Amino acid sequence: MTTELPASQLSVSIVDEIEQLKGTYPGYRRAHARGVCYDATFVPSGVAADLTTAAHLRGEPVRATVRFSHTDTNPHLPDAGTAVRGLAVKFHLPGGGNTDIVGVNLDRFIAATPEDFLALLKSAEPDPATGAPDLGKVQAHVGAHPSAGPGLFTASQLPTPVSYGTTTYWAIHAFFWRAADGSLRPVRYRWVPEAGDHVLAAGEGGDWSAEHLTEELGERLVRGPVEFTLKVQLGEPGDPTNDATLVWPEERTEITAGRLAITAEVTDQKHWNSQVFDPTLLTEGIELSDDPILAARSAIYAVSYDRRSHDR
Ligand code: HEM
């Protein structure tokens, strides 16, 4: 049975549980702790203009700041290991202000609600007798929440990309686009690398330094911008918008909303790395779906921000 907690208490409980399971690294994010920020430009294709009034998706190119990251709370884990990677994009809007798209190289999430996510973390707590997680408890959790299975399985087997610029990143949640005539359409985003998807083969990566992916990206940027295409899947009536463990059928229409060109490391790394990239930071023409994980993330990220910005 799931215990109902008020939203603010639930956010604190989730961050506390992450700390208990994974440890605390003062001054770092409670997830995606190691990351580096870059300058970028986003050029909209114009195709989205009939579907959303969002300024950055229909008009002139806009500046953006992006952050690539390793998912763990431990900022010192080596890059060659299996891990989810993040691409967070902060678009700087023409009239001032920002809007964010936060993606990972996984197409679905591992829990449908924040309560389920907390229960999943608790199921992975170490057994006091052995000091190791009791896999039976995790399996029992998945048995009771079967839609968590595919995301957990994919995450556990995820191959390491050879570059931050050679993997697809999904924003996972559904959002709604509002057009100039007021109509609403559910959408889902993914960033597709221009360089193609390329991963390490078995046995490769042994010679990588701990921060190889950051070094590799620096070398790649000397040769030219690292680019991604923003693909947007258009939902049909009946497609779930409230469950991040479920994906939509592949045959759904997908449009190309624009192209992101990452050009160089930001000069003020400390400033940009301290910012929050929040998927609920939207702009006119884009609205939240009814996904409870999406709704919860802002408060959870605020708890993490509060702790890390006080060097806790
Ligand atoms: C209940 C579910 C989730 C929890 C508890 C959670 C937790 C966190 C926390 C604590 C942070 C650090 C925030 C900060 O200090 O700025 C973070 C960052 C991040 N999360 Fe989540 N998250 C959840 C869901 C997701 C989902 C569904 C995605 C997939 C798109 C995602 C992708 C990311 C990425 C890419 C970052 C790094 C953003 C950056 O570079 O600043 N998270 N998450």
mmCIF file of C-alpha atoms and ligand atoms in Angstrom:
data_model
loop_
_atom_site.group_PDB
_atom_site.id
_atom_site.type_symbol
_atom_site.label_atom_id
_atom_site.label_comp_id
_atom_site.label_asym_id
_atom_site.label_seq_id
_atom_site.Cartn_x
_atom_site.Cartn_y
_atom_site.Cartn_z
ATOM 1 C CA MET A 1 0.000 0.000 0.000
ATOM 2 C CA THR A 2 1.253 3.498 -0.810
ATOM 3 C CA THR A 3 1.309 6.007 2.036
ATOM 4 C CA GLU A 4 -0.001 9.436 1.003
ATOM 5 C CA LEU A 5 2.323 12.314 1.973
ATOM 6 C CA PRO A 6 1.800 16.056 1.346
ATOM 7 C CA ALA A 7 3.744 17.103 -1.792
ATOM 8 C CA SER A 8 6.393 19.135 0.066
ATOM 9 C CA GLN A 9 7.026 16.356 2.592
ATOM 10 C CA LEU A 10 7.175 13.802 -0.208
ATOM 11 C CA SER A 11 9.885 15.832 -2.011
ATOM 12 C CA VAL A 12 11.972 16.009 1.172
ATOM 13 C CA SER A 13 11.449 12.282 1.842
ATOM 14 C CA ILE A 14 12.591 11.398 -1.697
ATOM 15 C CA VAL A 15 15.769 13.492 -1.455
ATOM 16 C CA ASP A 16 16.456 12.131 2.067
ATOM 17 C CA GLU A 17 16.057 8.589 0.744
ATOM 18 C CA ILE A 18 18.418 9.272 -2.201
ATOM 19 C CA GLU A 19 21.007 10.562 0.294
ATOM 20 C CA GLN A 20 20.547 7.556 2.551
ATOM 21 C CA LEU A 21 20.995 5.104 -0.336
ATOM 22 C CA LYS A 22 23.703 6.857 -2.324
ATOM 23 C CA GLY A 23 25.489 9.107 0.171
ATOM 24 C CA THR A 24 25.809 12.888 0.344
ATOM 25 C CA TYR A 25 28.293 14.952 -1.664
ATOM 26 C CA PRO A 26 28.136 18.499 -0.257
ATOM 27 C CA GLY A 27 27.638 21.198 -2.861
ATOM 28 C CA TYR A 28 26.560 18.740 -5.578
ATOM 29 C CA ARG A 29 23.162 17.927 -7.091
ATOM 30 C CA ARG A 30 21.431 14.965 -5.432
ATOM 31 C CA ALA A 31 21.286 13.368 -8.907
ATOM 32 C CA HIS A 32 23.299 14.105 -12.055
ATOM 33 C CA ALA A 33 25.999 15.472 -9.747
ATOM 34 C CA ARG A 34 28.810 15.705 -12.303
ATOM 35 C CA GLY A 35 28.038 17.877 -15.304
ATOM 36 C CA VAL A 36 29.529 20.513 -17.562
ATOM 37 C CA CYS A 37 27.729 23.446 -19.238
ATOM 38 C CA TYR A 38 28.079 24.686 -22.818
ATOM 39 C CA ASP A 39 26.906 27.554 -25.006
ATOM 40 C CA ALA A 40 24.546 26.652 -27.829
ATOM 41 C CA THR A 41 22.191 28.072 -30.439
ATOM 42 C CA PHE A 42 18.778 26.629 -31.285
ATOM 43 C CA VAL A 43 17.444 27.231 -34.794
ATOM 44 C CA PRO A 44 13.716 26.438 -35.097
ATOM 45 C CA SER A 45 12.648 24.751 -38.341
ATOM 46 C CA GLY A 46 9.345 26.655 -38.411
ATOM 47 C CA VAL A 47 7.383 23.372 -38.698
ATOM 48 C CA ALA A 48 6.105 23.723 -35.102
ATOM 49 C CA ALA A 49 4.670 27.199 -35.706
ATOM 50 C CA ASP A 50 1.173 25.863 -36.547
ATOM 51 C CA LEU A 51 1.098 23.797 -33.337
ATOM 52 C CA THR A 52 2.480 26.074 -30.609
ATOM 53 C CA THR A 53 2.834 29.774 -29.933
ATOM 54 C CA ALA A 54 6.122 29.157 -28.031
ATOM 55 C CA ALA A 55 8.496 31.855 -29.323
ATOM 56 C CA HIS A 56 11.660 29.744 -29.404
ATOM 57 C CA LEU A 57 9.983 27.087 -31.567
ATOM 58 C CA ARG A 58 8.592 29.323 -34.311
ATOM 59 C CA GLY A 59 10.713 32.412 -34.924
ATOM 60 C CA GLU A 60 14.342 33.424 -34.972
ATOM 61 C CA PRO A 61 17.270 31.387 -33.584
ATOM 62 C CA VAL A 62 17.717 31.638 -29.811
ATOM 63 C CA ARG A 63 20.706 31.211 -27.532
ATOM 64 C CA ALA A 64 20.714 28.254 -25.164
ATOM 65 C CA THR A 65 22.843 26.886 -22.336
ATOM 66 C CA VAL A 66 23.107 23.120 -22.054
ATOM 67 C CA ARG A 67 24.427 20.789 -19.365
ATOM 68 C CA PHE A 68 25.614 17.231 -20.051
ATOM 69 C CA SER A 69 25.705 15.031 -16.955
ATOM 70 C CA HIS A 70 26.343 11.613 -15.416
ATOM 71 C CA THR A 71 23.251 10.472 -13.518
ATOM 72 C CA ASP A 72 24.830 9.432 -10.225
ATOM 73 C CA THR A 73 24.833 11.366 -6.949
ATOM 74 C CA ASN A 74 28.549 10.528 -6.693
ATOM 75 C CA PRO A 75 30.405 13.096 -8.844
ATOM 76 C CA HIS A 76 33.572 10.988 -8.994
ATOM 77 C CA LEU A 77 32.374 7.832 -10.805
ATOM 78 C CA PRO A 78 34.341 7.009 -13.968
ATOM 79 C CA ASP A 79 32.746 7.756 -17.334
ATOM 80 C CA ALA A 80 33.329 4.265 -18.782
ATOM 81 C CA GLY A 81 30.799 2.699 -16.380
ATOM 82 C CA THR A 82 27.153 1.971 -17.142
ATOM 83 C CA ALA A 83 25.048 4.983 -16.263
ATOM 84 C CA VAL A 84 22.218 7.091 -17.572
ATOM 85 C CA ARG A 85 23.458 10.410 -19.077
ATOM 86 C CA GLY A 86 21.606 13.715 -19.159
ATOM 87 C CA LEU A 87 21.225 16.576 -21.611
ATOM 88 C CA ALA A 88 19.494 19.590 -20.051
ATOM 89 C CA VAL A 89 18.751 22.538 -22.344
ATOM 90 C CA LYS A 90 17.892 26.038 -21.125
ATOM 91 C CA PHE A 91 16.534 28.180 -23.983
ATOM 92 C CA HIS A 92 17.008 31.940 -23.502
ATOM 93 C CA LEU A 93 13.724 33.393 -24.776
ATOM 94 C CA PRO A 94 13.587 36.388 -27.130
ATOM 95 C CA GLY A 95 11.523 38.489 -24.716
ATOM 96 C CA GLY A 96 13.628 37.512 -21.659
ATOM 97 C CA GLY A 97 13.265 34.521 -19.339
ATOM 98 C CA ASN A 98 14.059 30.859 -19.977
ATOM 99 C CA THR A 99 12.366 27.566 -20.694
ATOM 100 C CA ASP A 100 13.957 24.154 -20.183
ATOM 101 C CA ILE A 101 13.896 20.691 -21.769
ATOM 102 C CA VAL A 102 15.580 18.081 -19.559
ATOM 103 C CA GLY A 103 16.396 14.744 -21.194
ATOM 104 C CA VAL A 104 18.160 11.446 -20.519
ATOM 105 C CA ASN A 105 19.381 8.668 -22.830
ATOM 106 C CA LEU A 106 16.477 6.438 -21.787
ATOM 107 C CA ASP A 107 13.055 6.512 -23.474
ATOM 108 C CA ARG A 108 10.936 5.856 -20.378
ATOM 109 C CA PHE A 109 11.047 6.264 -16.607
ATOM 110 C CA ILE A 110 11.199 3.681 -13.824
ATOM 111 C CA ALA A 111 8.150 4.850 -11.821
ATOM 112 C CA ALA A 112 4.721 6.206 -12.699
ATOM 113 C CA THR A 113 4.262 8.347 -9.578
ATOM 114 C CA PRO A 114 6.601 9.979 -7.038
ATOM 115 C CA GLU A 115 5.164 7.661 -4.367
ATOM 116 C CA ASP A 116 6.139 4.651 -6.513
ATOM 117 C CA PHE A 117 9.622 6.136 -6.978
ATOM 118 C CA LEU A 118 10.051 6.471 -3.198
ATOM 119 C CA ALA A 119 8.830 2.883 -2.741
ATOM 120 C CA LEU A 120 11.340 1.708 -5.382
ATOM 121 C CA LEU A 121 14.204 3.468 -3.553
ATOM 122 C CA LYS A 122 13.093 1.926 -0.261
ATOM 123 C CA SER A 123 12.988 -1.541 -1.836
ATOM 124 C CA ALA A 124 16.686 -1.071 -2.741
ATOM 125 C CA GLU A 125 17.808 -0.240 0.823
ATOM 126 C CA PRO A 126 20.658 -2.483 2.043
ATOM 127 C CA ASP A 127 19.677 -5.468 4.134
ATOM 128 C CA PRO A 128 21.168 -4.804 7.620
ATOM 129 C CA ALA A 129 22.335 -8.439 7.794
ATOM 130 C CA THR A 130 24.347 -8.436 4.541
ATOM 131 C CA GLY A 131 24.907 -4.722 3.838
ATOM 132 C CA ALA A 132 23.736 -5.375 0.244
ATOM 133 C CA PRO A 133 20.333 -4.674 -1.314
ATOM 134 C CA ASP A 134 17.892 -7.566 -1.098
ATOM 135 C CA LEU A 135 17.128 -8.206 -4.781
ATOM 136 C CA GLY A 136 13.989 -10.077 -3.766
ATOM 137 C CA LYS A 137 12.546 -6.812 -2.423
ATOM 138 C CA VAL A 138 13.315 -4.966 -5.675
ATOM 139 C CA GLN A 139 11.766 -7.829 -7.654
ATOM 140 C CA ALA A 140 8.681 -7.736 -5.423
ATOM 141 C CA HIS A 141 8.389 -3.991 -6.096
ATOM 142 C CA VAL A 142 8.581 -4.574 -9.863
ATOM 143 C CA GLY A 143 6.047 -7.399 -9.536
ATOM 144 C CA ALA A 144 3.625 -4.961 -7.923
ATOM 145 C CA HIS A 145 4.526 -2.177 -10.429
ATOM 146 C CA PRO A 146 5.144 -4.066 -13.686
ATOM 147 C CA SER A 147 5.383 -0.953 -15.876
ATOM 148 C CA ALA A 148 8.621 -0.042 -14.004
ATOM 149 C CA GLY A 149 10.266 -3.204 -15.415
ATOM 150 C CA PRO A 150 11.217 -2.104 -18.968
ATOM 151 C CA GLY A 151 12.799 1.198 -17.817
ATOM 152 C CA LEU A 152 14.741 -0.519 -15.010
ATOM 153 C CA PHE A 153 15.925 -3.290 -17.318
ATOM 154 C CA THR A 154 17.036 -0.859 -20.054
ATOM 155 C CA ALA A 155 18.807 1.383 -17.528
ATOM 156 C CA SER A 156 20.711 -1.585 -16.061
ATOM 157 C CA GLN A 157 21.931 -2.674 -19.530
ATOM 158 C CA LEU A 158 22.521 0.795 -20.997
ATOM 159 C CA PRO A 159 25.648 0.839 -23.170
ATOM 160 C CA THR A 160 28.070 3.740 -22.659
ATOM 161 C CA PRO A 161 28.005 6.276 -25.506
ATOM 162 C CA VAL A 162 31.402 6.992 -27.088
ATOM 163 C CA SER A 163 30.545 10.681 -26.764
ATOM 164 C CA TYR A 164 27.955 12.874 -25.073
ATOM 165 C CA GLY A 165 27.261 13.872 -28.696
ATOM 166 C CA THR A 166 26.456 10.334 -29.918
ATOM 167 C CA THR A 167 23.375 9.326 -27.978
ATOM 168 C CA THR A 168 19.673 10.191 -28.195
ATOM 169 C CA TYR A 169 18.128 11.953 -25.183
ATOM 170 C CA TRP A 170 14.409 11.713 -24.377
ATOM 171 C CA ALA A 171 12.519 14.260 -22.252
ATOM 172 C CA ILE A 172 10.237 11.297 -21.407
ATOM 173 C CA HIS A 173 7.120 13.144 -20.125
ATOM 174 C CA ALA A 174 4.238 14.295 -22.301
ATOM 175 C CA PHE A 175 3.633 18.059 -22.534
ATOM 176 C CA PHE A 176 0.812 19.951 -24.253
ATOM 177 C CA TRP A 177 1.383 22.437 -27.041
ATOM 178 C CA ARG A 178 -1.215 25.219 -27.406
ATOM 179 C CA ALA A 179 -1.651 26.672 -30.909
ATOM 180 C CA ALA A 180 -2.678 30.226 -31.805
ATOM 181 C CA ASP A 181 -6.313 29.036 -32.263
ATOM 182 C CA GLY A 182 -6.297 27.712 -28.667
ATOM 183 C CA SER A 183 -6.195 24.019 -29.607
ATOM 184 C CA LEU A 184 -4.084 21.646 -27.476
ATOM 185 C CA ARG A 185 -1.981 18.710 -28.653
ATOM 186 C CA PRO A 186 0.036 16.252 -26.515
ATOM 187 C CA VAL A 187 3.712 16.017 -27.513
ATOM 188 C CA ARG A 188 6.913 14.230 -26.481
ATOM 189 C CA TYR A 189 10.467 15.395 -27.232
ATOM 190 C CA ARG A 190 13.709 13.656 -28.056
ATOM 191 C CA TRP A 191 17.107 15.047 -29.112
ATOM 192 C CA VAL A 192 18.664 13.025 -31.940
ATOM 193 C CA PRO A 193 22.453 13.401 -32.435
ATOM 194 C CA GLU A 194 23.584 14.536 -35.887
ATOM 195 C CA ALA A 195 26.677 12.340 -35.444
ATOM 196 C CA GLY A 196 24.447 9.239 -35.001
ATOM 197 C CA ASP A 197 24.113 6.890 -32.019
ATOM 198 C CA HIS A 198 27.449 5.214 -31.199
ATOM 199 C CA VAL A 199 28.257 3.209 -28.079
ATOM 200 C CA LEU A 200 31.315 1.474 -26.623
ATOM 201 C CA ALA A 201 31.791 -2.127 -27.759
ATOM 202 C CA ALA A 202 32.433 -4.835 -25.136
ATOM 203 C CA GLY A 203 35.960 -4.476 -23.749
ATOM 204 C CA GLU A 204 36.408 -0.866 -24.920
ATOM 205 C CA GLY A 205 36.807 2.104 -22.585
ATOM 206 C CA GLY A 206 39.515 0.547 -20.376
ATOM 207 C CA ASP A 207 41.876 3.387 -21.279
ATOM 208 C CA TRP A 208 39.346 6.132 -20.526
ATOM 209 C CA SER A 209 40.087 8.717 -17.846
ATOM 210 C CA ALA A 210 37.348 9.248 -15.241
ATOM 211 C CA GLU A 211 36.071 12.338 -17.107
ATOM 212 C CA HIS A 212 36.675 11.066 -20.628
ATOM 213 C CA LEU A 213 33.280 12.163 -21.973
ATOM 214 C CA THR A 214 33.939 15.789 -21.018
ATOM 215 C CA GLU A 215 37.448 15.690 -22.509
ATOM 216 C CA GLU A 216 36.147 14.006 -25.687
ATOM 217 C CA LEU A 217 33.457 16.655 -26.104
ATOM 218 C CA GLY A 218 36.072 19.400 -25.756
ATOM 219 C CA GLU A 219 38.128 17.801 -28.571
ATOM 220 C CA ARG A 220 35.022 17.326 -30.732
ATOM 221 C CA LEU A 221 34.056 20.999 -30.302
ATOM 222 C CA VAL A 222 37.452 22.112 -31.638
ATOM 223 C CA ARG A 223 36.439 20.447 -34.939
ATOM 224 C CA GLY A 224 33.000 22.149 -35.046
ATOM 225 C CA PRO A 225 29.616 22.387 -33.312
ATOM 226 C CA VAL A 226 28.014 19.281 -31.812
ATOM 227 C CA GLU A 227 24.458 19.161 -33.116
ATOM 228 C CA PHE A 228 21.151 17.595 -32.163
ATOM 229 C CA THR A 229 17.773 17.655 -33.928
ATOM 230 C CA LEU A 230 14.689 18.238 -31.768
ATOM 231 C CA LYS A 231 12.156 15.579 -32.821
ATOM 232 C CA VAL A 232 8.616 15.961 -31.494
ATOM 233 C CA GLN A 233 6.181 13.045 -31.421
ATOM 234 C CA LEU A 234 2.551 14.132 -31.811
ATOM 235 C CA GLY A 235 0.154 12.239 -29.541
ATOM 236 C CA GLU A 236 -3.217 10.891 -30.672
ATOM 237 C CA PRO A 237 -6.403 10.659 -28.578
ATOM 238 C CA GLY A 238 -5.978 7.844 -26.064
ATOM 239 C CA ASP A 239 -2.169 8.074 -25.869
ATOM 240 C CA PRO A 240 -1.243 8.186 -22.158
ATOM 241 C CA THR A 241 0.012 11.564 -20.945
ATOM 242 C CA ASN A 242 0.078 10.747 -17.214
ATOM 243 C CA ASP A 243 2.510 7.849 -17.044
ATOM 244 C CA ALA A 244 6.246 8.260 -17.739
ATOM 245 C CA THR A 245 6.781 4.476 -17.760
ATOM 246 C CA LEU A 246 4.763 4.155 -20.984
ATOM 247 C CA VAL A 247 5.846 5.175 -24.492
ATOM 248 C CA TRP A 248 3.607 6.005 -27.449
ATOM 249 C CA PRO A 249 3.425 3.822 -30.581
ATOM 250 C CA GLU A 250 6.395 4.351 -32.891
ATOM 251 C CA GLU A 251 4.143 5.075 -35.881
ATOM 252 C CA ARG A 252 2.956 8.381 -34.376
ATOM 253 C CA THR A 253 3.737 11.395 -36.565
ATOM 254 C CA GLU A 254 7.043 13.016 -35.596
ATOM 255 C CA ILE A 255 8.073 16.511 -36.664
ATOM 256 C CA THR A 256 11.487 18.179 -36.666
ATOM 257 C CA ALA A 257 11.114 21.298 -34.532
ATOM 258 C CA GLY A 258 14.658 22.601 -34.930
ATOM 259 C CA ARG A 259 18.358 22.069 -34.527
ATOM 260 C CA LEU A 260 20.618 22.667 -31.522
ATOM 261 C CA ALA A 261 24.270 23.535 -32.189
ATOM 262 C CA ILE A 262 26.546 23.295 -29.136
ATOM 263 C CA THR A 263 29.620 25.432 -29.692
ATOM 264 C CA ALA A 264 31.893 25.780 -26.636
ATOM 265 C CA GLU A 265 32.156 25.397 -22.865
ATOM 266 C CA VAL A 266 30.559 28.335 -21.068
ATOM 267 C CA THR A 267 33.121 30.771 -19.700
ATOM 268 C CA ASP A 268 31.299 31.031 -16.348
ATOM 269 C CA GLN A 269 31.051 27.313 -15.471
ATOM 270 C CA LYS A 270 30.432 27.955 -11.760
ATOM 271 C CA HIS A 271 27.443 30.186 -12.457
ATOM 272 C CA TRP A 272 25.732 27.930 -15.013
ATOM 273 C CA ASN A 273 26.457 24.700 -13.168
ATOM 274 C CA SER A 274 24.753 26.138 -10.097
ATOM 275 C CA GLN A 275 21.492 26.797 -11.994
ATOM 276 C CA VAL A 276 18.471 24.489 -11.837
ATOM 277 C CA PHE A 277 17.310 22.950 -15.128
ATOM 278 C CA ASP A 278 13.626 22.352 -14.402
ATOM 279 C CA PRO A 279 11.316 20.571 -16.880
ATOM 280 C CA THR A 280 8.317 22.463 -15.479
ATOM 281 C CA LEU A 281 9.868 25.826 -16.416
ATOM 282 C CA LEU A 282 7.619 26.389 -19.441
ATOM 283 C CA THR A 283 6.618 29.322 -21.630
ATOM 284 C CA GLU A 284 3.401 30.459 -23.299
ATOM 285 C CA GLY A 285 2.402 27.814 -25.852
ATOM 286 C CA ILE A 286 3.661 24.853 -23.775
ATOM 287 C CA GLU A 287 1.710 23.403 -20.844
ATOM 288 C CA LEU A 288 2.193 20.670 -18.250
ATOM 289 C CA SER A 289 0.552 17.309 -18.822
ATOM 290 C CA ASP A 290 -1.157 15.390 -16.034
ATOM 291 C CA ASP A 291 1.997 13.330 -15.358
ATOM 292 C CA PRO A 292 2.489 13.231 -11.551
ATOM 293 C CA ILE A 293 6.262 12.671 -11.815
ATOM 294 C CA LEU A 294 6.584 15.795 -13.966
ATOM 295 C CA ALA A 295 4.536 17.768 -11.435
ATOM 296 C CA ALA A 296 6.736 16.530 -8.567
ATOM 297 C CA ARG A 297 10.113 17.275 -10.114
ATOM 298 C CA SER A 298 10.140 21.024 -9.533
ATOM 299 C CA ALA A 299 9.767 20.684 -5.737
ATOM 300 C CA ILE A 300 12.268 17.796 -5.610
ATOM 301 C CA TYR A 301 14.847 19.813 -7.567
ATOM 302 C CA ALA A 302 14.234 22.800 -5.278
ATOM 303 C CA VAL A 303 15.076 20.648 -2.223
ATOM 304 C CA SER A 304 18.283 19.495 -3.938
ATOM 305 C CA TYR A 305 19.111 23.087 -4.952
ATOM 306 C CA ASP A 306 18.546 24.366 -1.417
ATOM 307 C CA ARG A 307 20.909 21.749 0.043
ATOM 308 C CA ARG A 308 23.667 22.066 -2.562
ATOM 309 C CA SER A 309 23.609 25.858 -2.589
ATOM 310 C CA HIS A 310 24.192 25.798 1.203
ATOM 311 C CA ASP A 311 27.124 23.425 0.623
ATOM 312 C CA ARG A 312 25.252 20.581 2.247
HETATM 313 C C1 HEM B 1 10.685 11.153 -9.060
HETATM 314 C C2 HEM B 1 11.502 11.226 -10.111
HETATM 315 C C3 HEM B 1 12.796 12.000 -10.115
HETATM 316 C C4 HEM B 1 13.596 12.378 -9.073
HETATM 317 C C5 HEM B 1 13.418 12.078 -7.610
HETATM 318 C C6 HEM B 1 14.706 13.129 -9.631
HETATM 319 C C7 HEM B 1 15.721 13.715 -8.895
HETATM 320 C C8 HEM B 1 16.624 14.620 -9.386
HETATM 321 C C9 HEM B 1 17.428 15.529 -8.604
HETATM 322 C C10 HEM B 1 17.428 15.607 -7.075
HETATM 323 C C11 HEM B 1 18.174 16.270 -9.461
HETATM 324 C C12 HEM B 1 19.157 17.406 -9.117
HETATM 325 C C13 HEM B 1 18.408 18.749 -9.214
HETATM 326 C C14 HEM B 1 19.276 19.948 -8.900
HETATM 327 O O1 HEM B 1 19.895 19.993 -7.822
HETATM 328 O O2 HEM B 1 19.333 20.875 -9.735
HETATM 329 C C15 HEM B 1 17.870 15.811 -10.787
HETATM 330 C C16 HEM B 1 18.441 16.284 -11.938
HETATM 331 C C17 HEM B 1 18.187 15.745 -13.187
HETATM 332 N N1 HEM B 1 17.188 14.854 -13.525
HETATM 333 FE FE1 HEM B 1 15.869 14.060 -12.278
HETATM 334 N N2 HEM B 1 14.564 13.173 -10.991
HETATM 335 C C18 HEM B 1 13.426 12.487 -11.330
HETATM 336 C C19 HEM B 1 12.930 12.296 -12.600
HETATM 337 C C20 HEM B 1 13.644 12.536 -13.750
HETATM 338 C C21 HEM B 1 13.223 12.162 -15.077
HETATM 339 C C22 HEM B 1 11.902 11.474 -15.449
HETATM 340 C C23 HEM B 1 14.220 12.553 -15.915
HETATM 341 C C24 HEM B 1 14.213 12.335 -17.389
HETATM 342 C C25 HEM B 1 14.104 13.251 -18.281
HETATM 343 C C26 HEM B 1 15.253 13.201 -15.119
HETATM 344 C C27 HEM B 1 16.442 13.757 -15.594
HETATM 345 C C28 HEM B 1 17.283 14.571 -14.854
HETATM 346 C C29 HEM B 1 18.426 15.280 -15.417
HETATM 347 C C30 HEM B 1 18.938 15.216 -16.853
HETATM 348 C C31 HEM B 1 18.964 16.027 -14.371
HETATM 349 C C32 HEM B 1 20.179 16.961 -14.439
HETATM 350 C C33 HEM B 1 19.690 18.342 -14.828
HETATM 351 C C34 HEM B 1 20.860 19.313 -14.825
HETATM 352 O O3 HEM B 1 21.800 19.105 -15.617
HETATM 353 O O4 HEM B 1 20.821 20.258 -14.022
HETATM 354 N N3 HEM B 1 14.857 13.174 -13.818
HETATM 355 N N4 HEM B 1 16.910 14.818 -10.720
#
